[in-house]
PDB file of C-alpha atoms and ligand atoms in Angstrom:
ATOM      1  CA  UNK A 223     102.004  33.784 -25.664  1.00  0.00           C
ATOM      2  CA  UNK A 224     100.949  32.434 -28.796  1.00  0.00           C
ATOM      3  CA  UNK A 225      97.763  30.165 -28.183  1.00  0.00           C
ATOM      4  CA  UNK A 226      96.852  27.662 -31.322  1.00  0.00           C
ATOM      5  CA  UNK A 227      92.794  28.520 -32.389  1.00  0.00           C
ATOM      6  CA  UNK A 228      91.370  24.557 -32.008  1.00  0.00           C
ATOM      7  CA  UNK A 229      93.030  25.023 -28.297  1.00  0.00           C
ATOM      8  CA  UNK A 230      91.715  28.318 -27.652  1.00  0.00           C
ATOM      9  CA  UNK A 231      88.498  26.414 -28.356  1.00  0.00           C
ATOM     10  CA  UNK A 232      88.715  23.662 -26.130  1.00  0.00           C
ATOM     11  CA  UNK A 233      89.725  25.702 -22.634  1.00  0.00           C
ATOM     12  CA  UNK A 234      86.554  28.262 -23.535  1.00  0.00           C
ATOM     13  CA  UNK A 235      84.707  25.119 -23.967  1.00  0.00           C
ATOM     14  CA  UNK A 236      86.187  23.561 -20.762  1.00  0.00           C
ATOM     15  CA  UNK A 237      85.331  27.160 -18.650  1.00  0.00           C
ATOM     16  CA  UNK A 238      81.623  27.303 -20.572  1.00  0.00           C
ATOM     17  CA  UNK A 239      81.437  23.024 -18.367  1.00  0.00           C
ATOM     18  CA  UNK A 240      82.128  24.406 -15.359  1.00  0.00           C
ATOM     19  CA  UNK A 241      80.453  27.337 -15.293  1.00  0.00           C
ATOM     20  CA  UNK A 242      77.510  25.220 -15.921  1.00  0.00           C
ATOM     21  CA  UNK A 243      78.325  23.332 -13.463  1.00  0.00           C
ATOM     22  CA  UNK A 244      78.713  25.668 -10.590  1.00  0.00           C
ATOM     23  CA  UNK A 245      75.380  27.205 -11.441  1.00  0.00           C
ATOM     24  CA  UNK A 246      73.593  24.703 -11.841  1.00  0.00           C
ATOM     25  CA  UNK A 247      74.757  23.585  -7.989  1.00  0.00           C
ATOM     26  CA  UNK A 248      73.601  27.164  -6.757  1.00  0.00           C
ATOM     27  CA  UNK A 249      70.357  27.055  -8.642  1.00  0.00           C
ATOM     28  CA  UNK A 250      69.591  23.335  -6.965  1.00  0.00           C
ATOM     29  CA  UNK A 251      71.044  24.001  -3.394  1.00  0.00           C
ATOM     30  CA  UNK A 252      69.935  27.533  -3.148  1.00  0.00           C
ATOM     31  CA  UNK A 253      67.298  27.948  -5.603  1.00  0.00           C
ATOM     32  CA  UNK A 254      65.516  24.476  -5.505  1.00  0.00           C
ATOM     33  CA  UNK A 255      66.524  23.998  -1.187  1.00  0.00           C
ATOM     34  CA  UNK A 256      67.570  20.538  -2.111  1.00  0.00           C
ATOM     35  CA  UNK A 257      66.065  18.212   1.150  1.00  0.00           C
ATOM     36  CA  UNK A 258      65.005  14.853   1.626  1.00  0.00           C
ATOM     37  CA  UNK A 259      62.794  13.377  -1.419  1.00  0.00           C
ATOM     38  CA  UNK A 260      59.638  14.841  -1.720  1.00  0.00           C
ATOM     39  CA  UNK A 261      59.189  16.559   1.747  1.00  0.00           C
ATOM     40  CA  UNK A 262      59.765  20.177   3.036  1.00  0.00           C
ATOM     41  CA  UNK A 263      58.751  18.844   6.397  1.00  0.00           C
ATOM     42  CA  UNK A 264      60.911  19.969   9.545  1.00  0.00           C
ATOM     43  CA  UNK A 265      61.433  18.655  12.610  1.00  0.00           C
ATOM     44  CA  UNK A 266      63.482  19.348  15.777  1.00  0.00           C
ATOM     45  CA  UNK A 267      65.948  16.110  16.270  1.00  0.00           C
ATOM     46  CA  UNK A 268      65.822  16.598  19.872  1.00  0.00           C
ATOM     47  CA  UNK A 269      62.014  15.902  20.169  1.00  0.00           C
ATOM     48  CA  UNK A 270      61.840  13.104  17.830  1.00  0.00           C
ATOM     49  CA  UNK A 271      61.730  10.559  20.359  1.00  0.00           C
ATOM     50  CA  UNK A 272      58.683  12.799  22.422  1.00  0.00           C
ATOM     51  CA  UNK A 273      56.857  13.641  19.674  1.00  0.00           C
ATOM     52  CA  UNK A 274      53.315  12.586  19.088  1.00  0.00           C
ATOM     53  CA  UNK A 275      54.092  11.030  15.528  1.00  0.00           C
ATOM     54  CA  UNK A 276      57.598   9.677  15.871  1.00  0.00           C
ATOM     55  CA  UNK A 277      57.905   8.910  19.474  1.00  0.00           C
ATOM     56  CA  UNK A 278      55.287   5.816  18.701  1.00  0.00           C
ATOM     57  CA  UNK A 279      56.238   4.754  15.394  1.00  0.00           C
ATOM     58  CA  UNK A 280      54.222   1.713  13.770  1.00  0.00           C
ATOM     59  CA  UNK A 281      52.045   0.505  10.796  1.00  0.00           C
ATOM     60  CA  UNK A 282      49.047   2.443  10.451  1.00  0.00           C
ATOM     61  CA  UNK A 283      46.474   0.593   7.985  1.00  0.00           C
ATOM     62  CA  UNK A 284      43.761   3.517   6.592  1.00  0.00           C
ATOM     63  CA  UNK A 285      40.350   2.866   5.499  1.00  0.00           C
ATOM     64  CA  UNK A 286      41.183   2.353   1.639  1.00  0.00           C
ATOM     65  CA  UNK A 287      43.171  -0.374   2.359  1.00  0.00           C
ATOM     66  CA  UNK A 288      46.462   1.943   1.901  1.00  0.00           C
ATOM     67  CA  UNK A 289      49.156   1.764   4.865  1.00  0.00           C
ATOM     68  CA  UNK A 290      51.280   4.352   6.408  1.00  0.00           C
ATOM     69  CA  UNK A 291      54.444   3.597   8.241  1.00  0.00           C
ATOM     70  CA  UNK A 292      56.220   5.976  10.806  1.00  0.00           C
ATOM     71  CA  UNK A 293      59.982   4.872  11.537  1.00  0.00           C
ATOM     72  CA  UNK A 294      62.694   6.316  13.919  1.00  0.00           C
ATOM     73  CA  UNK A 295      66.241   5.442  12.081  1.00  0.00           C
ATOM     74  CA  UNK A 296      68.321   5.756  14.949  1.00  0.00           C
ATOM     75  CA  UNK A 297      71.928   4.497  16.059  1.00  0.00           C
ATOM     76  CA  UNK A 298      72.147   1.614  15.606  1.00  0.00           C
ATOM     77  CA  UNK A 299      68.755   0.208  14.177  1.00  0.00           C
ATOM     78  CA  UNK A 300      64.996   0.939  12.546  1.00  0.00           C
ATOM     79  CA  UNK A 301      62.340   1.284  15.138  1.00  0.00           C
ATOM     80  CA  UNK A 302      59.673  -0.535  14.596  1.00  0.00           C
ATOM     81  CA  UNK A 303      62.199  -3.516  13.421  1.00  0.00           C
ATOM     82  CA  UNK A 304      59.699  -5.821  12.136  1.00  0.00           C
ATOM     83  CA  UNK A 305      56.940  -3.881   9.397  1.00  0.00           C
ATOM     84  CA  UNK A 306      54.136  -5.343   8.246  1.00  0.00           C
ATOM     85  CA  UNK A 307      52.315  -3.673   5.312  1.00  0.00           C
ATOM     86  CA  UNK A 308      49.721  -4.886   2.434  1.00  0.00           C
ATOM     87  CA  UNK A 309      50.597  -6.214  -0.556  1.00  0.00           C
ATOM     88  CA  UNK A 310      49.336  -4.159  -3.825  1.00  0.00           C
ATOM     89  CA  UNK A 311      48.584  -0.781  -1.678  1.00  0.00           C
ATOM     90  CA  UNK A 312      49.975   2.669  -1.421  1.00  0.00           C
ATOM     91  CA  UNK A 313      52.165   2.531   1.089  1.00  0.00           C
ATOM     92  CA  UNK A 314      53.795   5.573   2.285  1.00  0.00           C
ATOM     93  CA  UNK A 315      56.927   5.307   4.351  1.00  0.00           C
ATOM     94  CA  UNK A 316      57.503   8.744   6.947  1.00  0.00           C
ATOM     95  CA  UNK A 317      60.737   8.424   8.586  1.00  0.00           C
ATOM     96  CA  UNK A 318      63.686  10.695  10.642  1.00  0.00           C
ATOM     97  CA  UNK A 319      66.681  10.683  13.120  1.00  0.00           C
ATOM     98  CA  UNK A 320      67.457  12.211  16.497  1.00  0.00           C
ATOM     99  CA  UNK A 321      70.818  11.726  16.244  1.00  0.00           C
ATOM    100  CA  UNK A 322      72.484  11.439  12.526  1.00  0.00           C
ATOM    101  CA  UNK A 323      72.180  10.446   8.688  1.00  0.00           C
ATOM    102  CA  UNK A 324      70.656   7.343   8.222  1.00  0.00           C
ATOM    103  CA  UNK A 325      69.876   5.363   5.117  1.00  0.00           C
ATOM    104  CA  UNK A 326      67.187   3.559   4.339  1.00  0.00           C
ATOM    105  CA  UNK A 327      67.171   1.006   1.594  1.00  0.00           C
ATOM    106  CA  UNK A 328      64.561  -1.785   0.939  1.00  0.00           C
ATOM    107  CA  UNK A 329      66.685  -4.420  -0.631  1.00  0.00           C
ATOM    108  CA  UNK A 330      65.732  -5.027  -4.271  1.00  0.00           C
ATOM    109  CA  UNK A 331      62.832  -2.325  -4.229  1.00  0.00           C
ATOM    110  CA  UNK A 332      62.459   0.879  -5.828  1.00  0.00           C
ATOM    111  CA  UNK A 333      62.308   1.896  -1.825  1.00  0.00           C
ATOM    112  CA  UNK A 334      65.363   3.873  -0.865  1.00  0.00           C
ATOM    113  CA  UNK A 335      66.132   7.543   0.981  1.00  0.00           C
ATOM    114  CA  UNK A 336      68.243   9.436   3.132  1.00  0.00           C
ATOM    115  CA  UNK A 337      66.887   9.826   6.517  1.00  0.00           C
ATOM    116  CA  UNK A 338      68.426  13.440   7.889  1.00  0.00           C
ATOM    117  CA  UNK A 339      68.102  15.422  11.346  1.00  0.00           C
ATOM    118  CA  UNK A 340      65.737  17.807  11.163  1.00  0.00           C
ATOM    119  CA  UNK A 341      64.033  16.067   8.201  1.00  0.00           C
ATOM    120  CA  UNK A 342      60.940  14.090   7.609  1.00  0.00           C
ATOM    121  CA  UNK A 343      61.542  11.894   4.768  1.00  0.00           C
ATOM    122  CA  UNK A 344      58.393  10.583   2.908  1.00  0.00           C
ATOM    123  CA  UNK A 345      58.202   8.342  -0.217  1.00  0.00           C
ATOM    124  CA  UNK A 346      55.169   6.029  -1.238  1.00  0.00           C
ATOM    125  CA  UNK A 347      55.756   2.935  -2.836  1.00  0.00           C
ATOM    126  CA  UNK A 348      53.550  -0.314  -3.639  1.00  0.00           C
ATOM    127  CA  UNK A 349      54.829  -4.227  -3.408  1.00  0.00           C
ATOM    128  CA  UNK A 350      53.434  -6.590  -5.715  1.00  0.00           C
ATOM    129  CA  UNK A 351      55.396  -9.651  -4.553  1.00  0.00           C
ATOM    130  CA  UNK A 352      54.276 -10.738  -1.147  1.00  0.00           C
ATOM    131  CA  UNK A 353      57.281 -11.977   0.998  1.00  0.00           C
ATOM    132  CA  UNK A 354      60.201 -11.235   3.292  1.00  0.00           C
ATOM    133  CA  UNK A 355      62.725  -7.907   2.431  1.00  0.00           C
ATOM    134  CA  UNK A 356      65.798  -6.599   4.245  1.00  0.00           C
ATOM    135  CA  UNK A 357      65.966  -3.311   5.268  1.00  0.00           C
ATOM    136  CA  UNK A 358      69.566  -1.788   5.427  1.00  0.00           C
ATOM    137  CA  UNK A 359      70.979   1.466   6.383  1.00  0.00           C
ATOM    138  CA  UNK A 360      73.215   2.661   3.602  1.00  0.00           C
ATOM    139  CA  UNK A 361      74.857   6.111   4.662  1.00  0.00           C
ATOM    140  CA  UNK A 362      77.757   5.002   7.197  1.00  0.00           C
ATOM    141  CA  UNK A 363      76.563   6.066  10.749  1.00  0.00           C
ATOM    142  CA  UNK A 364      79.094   4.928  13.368  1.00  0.00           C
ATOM    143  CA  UNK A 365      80.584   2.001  14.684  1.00  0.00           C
ATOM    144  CA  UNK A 366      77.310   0.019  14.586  1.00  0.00           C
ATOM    145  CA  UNK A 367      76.382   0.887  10.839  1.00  0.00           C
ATOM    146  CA  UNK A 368      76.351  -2.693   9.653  1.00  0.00           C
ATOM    147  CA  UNK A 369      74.064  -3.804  12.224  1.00  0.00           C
ATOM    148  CA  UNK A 370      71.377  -1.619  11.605  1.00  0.00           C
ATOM    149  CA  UNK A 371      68.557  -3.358   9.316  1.00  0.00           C
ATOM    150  CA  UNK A 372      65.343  -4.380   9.760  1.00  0.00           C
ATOM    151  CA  UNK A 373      62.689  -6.842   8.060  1.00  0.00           C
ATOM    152  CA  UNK A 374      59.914  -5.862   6.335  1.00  0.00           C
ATOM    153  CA  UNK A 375      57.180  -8.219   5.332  1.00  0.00           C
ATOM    154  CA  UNK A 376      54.676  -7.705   2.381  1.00  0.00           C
ATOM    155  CA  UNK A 377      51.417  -9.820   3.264  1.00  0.00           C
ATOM    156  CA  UNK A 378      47.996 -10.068   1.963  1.00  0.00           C
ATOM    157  CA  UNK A 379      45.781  -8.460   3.913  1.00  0.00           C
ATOM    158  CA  UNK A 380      42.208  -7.856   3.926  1.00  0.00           C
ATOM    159  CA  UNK A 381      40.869  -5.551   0.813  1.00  0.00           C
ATOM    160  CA  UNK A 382      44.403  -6.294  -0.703  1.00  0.00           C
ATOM    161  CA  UNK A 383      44.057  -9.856  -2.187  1.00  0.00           C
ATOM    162  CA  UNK A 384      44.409  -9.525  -5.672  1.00  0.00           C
ATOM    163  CA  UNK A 385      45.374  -6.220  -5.758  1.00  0.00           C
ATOM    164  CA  UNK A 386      49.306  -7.009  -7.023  1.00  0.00           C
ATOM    165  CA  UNK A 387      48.793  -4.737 -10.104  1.00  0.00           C
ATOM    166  CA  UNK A 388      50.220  -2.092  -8.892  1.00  0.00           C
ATOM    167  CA  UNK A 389      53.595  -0.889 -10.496  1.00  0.00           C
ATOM    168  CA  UNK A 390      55.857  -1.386  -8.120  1.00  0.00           C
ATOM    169  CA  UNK A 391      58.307  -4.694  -8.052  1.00  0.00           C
TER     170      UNK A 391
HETATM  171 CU1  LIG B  96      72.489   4.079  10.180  1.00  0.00          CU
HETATM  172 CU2  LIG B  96      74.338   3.454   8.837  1.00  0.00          CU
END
């Protein structure tokens, strides 16, 4: 079968793309262990609700002035459903599920991660804007998906007054 030269050229090229492709999946799922953002941290979905960290989630405010937030994303909501953190601080947000994948979005923030069995999901973030912000769960989780959400509130606390110079929005 007589194949023309420019087409020969253009299925090589196309078989060079996906071979790309394909490695470049292996090398990120099995090479890189692709997980939640910025954690290799484990834990067994069973014991989420006993354990120590996540079986009392809250705000915890440390002694810089920076907060740290523990959350259980659960069917069908956020637990603790009301968070109140600092405005212009670090604020790192620890989450997982006993059950399935979550999302977690801060609406019109730079805040937003899976939340996956097994997985601790950590990101750190900073508010500038003090105010009200709906929380949403963005991976479809059941029946109940669109009624999981939760309201966060940015505040000035103590030691963060005048702090809003941070880069986040
Ligand atoms: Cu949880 Cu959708």
């Amino acid at each position: 079968m007589h194949v023309d030269f420019y087409e020969k050229i253009w299925m090589w090229g196309a078989l060079v793309i996906i071979v790309v492709f394909l490695v470049s999946m292996g090398y990120t799922t099995f090479g890189r262990a692709m997980q939640p953002p910025s954690n290799v941290e484990m834990i067994d979905p069973e014991a989420v609700r006993s354990d120590a960290e996540f079986g009392n989630p809250g705000v915890t405010i440390n002694a810089d002035g920076s907060a740290t937030v523990v959350i259980q994303a659960f069917m069908f909501a956020f637990l603790p459903g009301e968070i109140r953190v600092p405005r212009g601080r670090p604020v790192t947000f620890r989450l997982t599920s006993p059950d399935v994948i979550h999302g977690f979005q801060i609406v019109q923030t730079n805040g937003n991660t899976m939340v996956v069995p097994g997985y601790v999901s950590q990101f750190t973030t900073q508010f500038s804007r003090a105010g009200e912000y709906l929380i949403v769960c963005n991976e479809y989780c059941g029946l109940g998906h669109h009624l999981m959400w939760a309201k966060l509130i940015v505040e000035d606390m103590p030691g963060s007054a005048g702090a809003g110079t941070g880069s986040a929005r």
